[in-house]
GROMACS .gro file of C-alpha atoms in nm:
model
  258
    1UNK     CA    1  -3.644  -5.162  -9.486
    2UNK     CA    2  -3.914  -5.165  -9.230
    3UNK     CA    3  -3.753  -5.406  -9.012
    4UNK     CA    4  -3.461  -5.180  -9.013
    5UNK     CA    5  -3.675  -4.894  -8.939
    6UNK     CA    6  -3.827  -5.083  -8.626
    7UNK     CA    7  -3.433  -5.156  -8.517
    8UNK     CA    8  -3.376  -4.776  -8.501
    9UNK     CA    9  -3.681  -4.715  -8.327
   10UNK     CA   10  -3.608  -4.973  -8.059
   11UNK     CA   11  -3.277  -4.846  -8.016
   12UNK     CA   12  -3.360  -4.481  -7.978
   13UNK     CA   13  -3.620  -4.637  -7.741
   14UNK     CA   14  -3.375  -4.799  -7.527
   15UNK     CA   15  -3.188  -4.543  -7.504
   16UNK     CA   16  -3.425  -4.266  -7.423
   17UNK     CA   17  -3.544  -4.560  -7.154
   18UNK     CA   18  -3.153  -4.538  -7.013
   19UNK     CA   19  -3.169  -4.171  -7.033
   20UNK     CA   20  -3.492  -4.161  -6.842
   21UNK     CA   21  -3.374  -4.411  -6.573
   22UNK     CA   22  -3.035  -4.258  -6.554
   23UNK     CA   23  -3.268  -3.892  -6.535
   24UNK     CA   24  -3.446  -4.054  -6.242
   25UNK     CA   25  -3.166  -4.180  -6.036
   26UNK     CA   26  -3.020  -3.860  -6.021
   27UNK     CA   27  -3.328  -3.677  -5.961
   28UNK     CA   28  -3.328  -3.942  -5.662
   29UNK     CA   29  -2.998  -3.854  -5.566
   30UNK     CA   30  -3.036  -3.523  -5.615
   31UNK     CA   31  -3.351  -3.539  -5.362
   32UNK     CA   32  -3.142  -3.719  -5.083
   33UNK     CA   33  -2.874  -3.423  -5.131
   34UNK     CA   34  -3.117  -3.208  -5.087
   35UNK     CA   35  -3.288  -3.398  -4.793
   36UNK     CA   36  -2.888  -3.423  -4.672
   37UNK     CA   37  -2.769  -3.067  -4.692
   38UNK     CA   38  -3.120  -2.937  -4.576
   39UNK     CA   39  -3.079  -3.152  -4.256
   40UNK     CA   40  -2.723  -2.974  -4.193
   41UNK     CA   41  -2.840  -2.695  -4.256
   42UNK     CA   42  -3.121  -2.729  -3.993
   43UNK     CA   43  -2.834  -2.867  -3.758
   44UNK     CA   44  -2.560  -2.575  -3.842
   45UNK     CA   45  -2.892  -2.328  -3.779
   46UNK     CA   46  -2.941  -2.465  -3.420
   47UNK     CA   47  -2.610  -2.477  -3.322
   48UNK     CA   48  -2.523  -2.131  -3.442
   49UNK     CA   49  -2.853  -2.050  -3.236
   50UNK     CA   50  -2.718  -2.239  -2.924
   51UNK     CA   51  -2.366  -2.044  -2.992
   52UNK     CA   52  -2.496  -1.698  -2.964
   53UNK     CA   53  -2.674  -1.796  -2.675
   54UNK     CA   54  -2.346  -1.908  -2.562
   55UNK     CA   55  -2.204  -1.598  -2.643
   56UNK     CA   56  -2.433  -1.367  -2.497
   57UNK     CA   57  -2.351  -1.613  -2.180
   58UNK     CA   58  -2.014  -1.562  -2.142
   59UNK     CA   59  -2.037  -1.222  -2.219
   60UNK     CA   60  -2.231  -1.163  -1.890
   61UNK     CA   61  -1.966  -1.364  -1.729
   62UNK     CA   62  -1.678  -1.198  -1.884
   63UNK     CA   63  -1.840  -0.852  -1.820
   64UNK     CA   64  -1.883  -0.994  -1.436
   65UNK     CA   65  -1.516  -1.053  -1.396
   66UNK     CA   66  -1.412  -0.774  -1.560
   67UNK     CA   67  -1.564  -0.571  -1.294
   68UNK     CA   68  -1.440  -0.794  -1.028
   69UNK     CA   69  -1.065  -0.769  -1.151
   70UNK     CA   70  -1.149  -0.368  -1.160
   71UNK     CA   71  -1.243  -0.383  -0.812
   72UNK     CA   72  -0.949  -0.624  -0.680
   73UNK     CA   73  -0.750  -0.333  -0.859
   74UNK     CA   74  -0.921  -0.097  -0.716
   75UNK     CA   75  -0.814  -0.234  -0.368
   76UNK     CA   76  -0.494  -0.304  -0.491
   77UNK     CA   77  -0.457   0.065  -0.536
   78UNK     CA   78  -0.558   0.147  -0.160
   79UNK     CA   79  -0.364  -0.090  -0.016
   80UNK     CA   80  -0.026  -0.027  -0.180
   81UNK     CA   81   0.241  -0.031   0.055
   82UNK     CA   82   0.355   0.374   0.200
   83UNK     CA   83   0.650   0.465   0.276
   84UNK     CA   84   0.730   0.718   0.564
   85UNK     CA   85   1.048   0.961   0.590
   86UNK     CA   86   1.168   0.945   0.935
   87UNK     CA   87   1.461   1.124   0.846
   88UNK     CA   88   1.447   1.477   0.740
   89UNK     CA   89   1.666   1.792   0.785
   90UNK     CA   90   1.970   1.626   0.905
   91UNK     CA   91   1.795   1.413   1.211
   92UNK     CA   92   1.522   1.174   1.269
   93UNK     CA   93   1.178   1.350   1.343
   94UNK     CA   94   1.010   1.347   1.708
   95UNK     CA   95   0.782   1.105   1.650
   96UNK     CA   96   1.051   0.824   1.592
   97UNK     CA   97   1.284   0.953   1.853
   98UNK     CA   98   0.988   0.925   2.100
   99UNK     CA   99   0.879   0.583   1.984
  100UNK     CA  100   1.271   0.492   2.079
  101UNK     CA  101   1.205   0.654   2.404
  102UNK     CA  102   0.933   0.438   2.467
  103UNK     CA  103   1.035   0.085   2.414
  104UNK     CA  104   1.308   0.184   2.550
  105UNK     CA  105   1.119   0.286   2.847
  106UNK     CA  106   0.932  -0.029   2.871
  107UNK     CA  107   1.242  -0.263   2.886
  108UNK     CA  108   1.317  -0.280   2.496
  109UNK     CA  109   1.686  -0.403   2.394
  110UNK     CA  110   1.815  -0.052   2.194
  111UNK     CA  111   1.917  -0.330   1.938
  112UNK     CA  112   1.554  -0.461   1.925
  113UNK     CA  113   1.388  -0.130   1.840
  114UNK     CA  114   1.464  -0.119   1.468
  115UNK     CA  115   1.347  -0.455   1.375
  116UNK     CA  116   1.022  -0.424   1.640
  117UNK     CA  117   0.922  -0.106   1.452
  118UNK     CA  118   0.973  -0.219   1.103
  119UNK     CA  119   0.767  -0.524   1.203
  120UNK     CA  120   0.488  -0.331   1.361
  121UNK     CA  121   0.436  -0.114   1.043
  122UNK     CA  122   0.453  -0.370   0.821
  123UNK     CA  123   0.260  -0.587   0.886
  124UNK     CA  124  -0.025  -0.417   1.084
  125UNK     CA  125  -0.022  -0.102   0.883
  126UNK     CA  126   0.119  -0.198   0.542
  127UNK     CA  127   0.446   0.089   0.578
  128UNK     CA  128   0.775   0.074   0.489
  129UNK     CA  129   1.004   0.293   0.668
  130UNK     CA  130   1.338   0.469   0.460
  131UNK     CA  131   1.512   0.420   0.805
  132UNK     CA  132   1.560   0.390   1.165
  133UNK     CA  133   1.784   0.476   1.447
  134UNK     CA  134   2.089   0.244   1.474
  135UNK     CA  135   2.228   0.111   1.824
  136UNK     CA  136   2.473   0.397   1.837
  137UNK     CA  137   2.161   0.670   1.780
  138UNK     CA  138   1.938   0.433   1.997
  139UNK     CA  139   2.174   0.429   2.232
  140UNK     CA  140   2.180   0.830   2.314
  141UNK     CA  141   1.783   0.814   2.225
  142UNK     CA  142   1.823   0.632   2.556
  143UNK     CA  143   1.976   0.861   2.719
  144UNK     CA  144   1.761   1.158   2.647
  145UNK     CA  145   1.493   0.945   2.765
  146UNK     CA  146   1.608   0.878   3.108
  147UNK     CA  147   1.729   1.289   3.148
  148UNK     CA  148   1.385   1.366   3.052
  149UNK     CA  149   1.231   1.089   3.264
  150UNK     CA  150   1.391   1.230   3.590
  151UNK     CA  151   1.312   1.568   3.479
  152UNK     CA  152   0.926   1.453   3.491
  153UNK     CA  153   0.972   1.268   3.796
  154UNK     CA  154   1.116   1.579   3.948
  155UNK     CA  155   0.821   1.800   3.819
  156UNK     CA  156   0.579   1.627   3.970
  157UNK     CA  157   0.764   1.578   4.278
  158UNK     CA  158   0.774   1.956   4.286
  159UNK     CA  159   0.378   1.984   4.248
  160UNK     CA  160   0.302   1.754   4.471
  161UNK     CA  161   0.465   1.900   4.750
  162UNK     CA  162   0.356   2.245   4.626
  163UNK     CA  163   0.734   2.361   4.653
  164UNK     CA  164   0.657   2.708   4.489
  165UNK     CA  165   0.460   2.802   4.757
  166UNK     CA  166   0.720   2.752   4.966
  167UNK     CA  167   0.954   3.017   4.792
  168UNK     CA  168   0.997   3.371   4.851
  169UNK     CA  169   0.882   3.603   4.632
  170UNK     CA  170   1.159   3.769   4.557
  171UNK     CA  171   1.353   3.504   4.366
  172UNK     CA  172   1.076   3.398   4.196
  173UNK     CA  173   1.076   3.621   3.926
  174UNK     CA  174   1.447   3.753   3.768
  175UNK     CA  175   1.377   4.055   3.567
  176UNK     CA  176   1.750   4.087   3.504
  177UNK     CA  177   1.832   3.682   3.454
  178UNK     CA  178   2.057   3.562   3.191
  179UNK     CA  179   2.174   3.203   3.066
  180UNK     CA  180   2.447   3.268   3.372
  181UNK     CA  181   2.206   3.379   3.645
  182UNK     CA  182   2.045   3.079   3.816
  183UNK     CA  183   1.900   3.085   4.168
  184UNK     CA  184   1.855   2.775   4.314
  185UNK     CA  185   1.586   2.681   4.623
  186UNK     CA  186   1.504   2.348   4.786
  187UNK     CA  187   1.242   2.454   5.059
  188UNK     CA  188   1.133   2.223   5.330
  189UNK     CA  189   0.807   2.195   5.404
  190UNK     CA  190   0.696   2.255   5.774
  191UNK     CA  191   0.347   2.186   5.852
  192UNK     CA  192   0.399   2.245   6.203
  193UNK     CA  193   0.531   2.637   6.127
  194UNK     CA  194   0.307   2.883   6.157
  195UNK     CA  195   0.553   3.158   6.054
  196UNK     CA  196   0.428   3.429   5.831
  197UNK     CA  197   0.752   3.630   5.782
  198UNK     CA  198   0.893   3.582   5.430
  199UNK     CA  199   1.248   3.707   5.612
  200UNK     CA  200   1.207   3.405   5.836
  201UNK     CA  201   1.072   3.189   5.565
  202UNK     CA  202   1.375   3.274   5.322
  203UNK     CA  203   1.639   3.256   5.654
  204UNK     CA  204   1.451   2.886   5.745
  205UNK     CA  205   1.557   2.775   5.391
  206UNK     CA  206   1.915   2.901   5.344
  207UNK     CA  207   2.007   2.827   5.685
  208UNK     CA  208   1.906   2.493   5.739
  209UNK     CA  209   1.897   2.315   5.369
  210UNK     CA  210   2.279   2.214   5.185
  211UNK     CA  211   2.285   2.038   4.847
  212UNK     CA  212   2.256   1.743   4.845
  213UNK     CA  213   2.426   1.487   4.537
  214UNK     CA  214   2.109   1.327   4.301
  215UNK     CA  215   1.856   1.541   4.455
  216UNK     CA  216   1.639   1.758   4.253
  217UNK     CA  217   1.586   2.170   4.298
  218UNK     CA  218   1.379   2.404   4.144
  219UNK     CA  219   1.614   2.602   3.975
  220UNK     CA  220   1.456   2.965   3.835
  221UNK     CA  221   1.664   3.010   3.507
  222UNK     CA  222   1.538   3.338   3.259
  223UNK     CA  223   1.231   3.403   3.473
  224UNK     CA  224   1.081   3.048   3.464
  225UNK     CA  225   1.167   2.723   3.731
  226UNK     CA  226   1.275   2.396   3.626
  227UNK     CA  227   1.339   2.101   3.816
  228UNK     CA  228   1.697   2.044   3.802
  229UNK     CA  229   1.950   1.745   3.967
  230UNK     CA  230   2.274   1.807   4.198
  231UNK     CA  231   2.543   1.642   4.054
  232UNK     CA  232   2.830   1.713   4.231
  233UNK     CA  233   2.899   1.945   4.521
  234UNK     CA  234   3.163   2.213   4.545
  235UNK     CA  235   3.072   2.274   4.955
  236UNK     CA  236   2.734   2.294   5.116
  237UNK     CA  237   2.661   2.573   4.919
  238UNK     CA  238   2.775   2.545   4.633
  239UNK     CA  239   2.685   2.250   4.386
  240UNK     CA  240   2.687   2.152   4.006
  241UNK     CA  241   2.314   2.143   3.908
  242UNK     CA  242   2.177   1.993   3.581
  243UNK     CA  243   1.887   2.049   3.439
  244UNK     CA  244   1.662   1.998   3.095
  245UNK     CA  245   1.560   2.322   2.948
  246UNK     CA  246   1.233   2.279   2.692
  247UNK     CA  247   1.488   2.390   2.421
  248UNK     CA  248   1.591   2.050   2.404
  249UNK     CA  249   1.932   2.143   2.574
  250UNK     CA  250   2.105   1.991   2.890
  251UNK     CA  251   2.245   2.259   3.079
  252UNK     CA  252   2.536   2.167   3.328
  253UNK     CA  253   2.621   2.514   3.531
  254UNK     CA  254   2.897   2.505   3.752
  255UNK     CA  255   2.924   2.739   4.078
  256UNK     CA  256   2.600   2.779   4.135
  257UNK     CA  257   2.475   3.005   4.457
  258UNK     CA  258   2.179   2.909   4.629
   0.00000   0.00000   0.00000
């Protein structure tokens, strides 16, 4: 009975011996685990450190180009393209009529002008035009750019000469004058005359000056001179005279007196 008491014993000794060695290899493994998951841990830690410094980084940055596309907007904005109205009212405005005149007047093609102005406005200014004069429109552009070239040719060749003073007073002014009345004068300066007499002033001038084809006159139309061409003669006398009144409109009067 005793020995099979001691067999027991042994047994539940061996097996509490299992127990305790199977107890201490998982304590073992349970350190490493520990040791394990601590060390990620440590590792995740740093890394999540490093990634909100990261973040914080590109924040800045992110904030930085934000701004910078907000600016590049900004200029976007400013520099969109403009577009002008040239045409308004039923006719092009002065300021495109006189640009016509003067590339015109500088030995521009009339068929050039549209696509010389479009090209100047784009791309030195950034502006679109709605539209331009055609040929046909260019064309009588043109014209009212060589009238009103002679007309200023013939206004200054009237001040230079001082041709006013050289009229008598009393066809200067026309109290009376309508768009019908026109007196017409080409006086001929005489350096050499020492006459006084406006009766023998006025006499020197009708007498001795005809019209002459392409020449220019003062003509005194409603109380005011302009400088007007002969464009045809009638007799010595007698001449069709154009001229450009500041209206805008070229008169051609026929029969007129001088």
């Amino acid at each position: 009975m005793m020995l099979n008491e001691n067999n027991e014993l042994e047994k539940e000794l061996g097996d509490l011996r299992d127990k305790m060695c199977h107890s201490k290899t998982k304590h073992t493994q349970a350190l490493k685990m520990k040791s394990y998951f601590k060390g990620k841990y440590q590792s995740v830690k740093i890394k999540a450190e490093e990634s909100k410094s990261d973040s914080k980084k590109y924040e800045k940055e992110i904030n930085y180009l934000q701004k910078q596309v907000e600016g590049l907007q900004a200029m976007a904005d400013d520099n969109k393209t403009e577009k002008l109205e040239m045409f308004s009212g039923g006719r092009y405005k002065i300021e495109i009529r006189q640009v016509n005149m003067d590339l015109v007047g500088n030995g521009v093609a009339i068929e050039r002008c549209e696509v010389i102005v479009r090209s100047v406005l784009n791309n030195l200014l950034n502006i679109e035009v709605d539209r331009l004069p055609k040929k046909r429109l260019a064309s009588i552009i043109a014209i009212e750019a060589h009238v009103l070239s002679q007309a200023q040719a013939a206004e200054t060749m009237l001040k230079g000469s001082n041709f006013t003073e050289n009229i008598p007073p009393q066809v200067v002014t026309l109290n009376n004058a309508t768009e019908n009345t026109v007196l017409v004068k080409k006086a001929k300066k005489n350096k050499k005359s020492k006459r006084t007499n406006a009766n023998k002033q006025s006499n020197l001038i009708n007498d001795e000056l005809a019209f002459q084809v392409n020449k220019y006159y003062a003509v005194a139309f409603t109380d005011r001179w302009y400088p007007g061409r002969c464009s045809e003669l009638v007799d010595k006398d007698t001449a069709f005279l154009e001229f450009v009144h500041p209206s805008g409109k070229n008169y051609k009067l026929t029969g007129l007196q001088r």
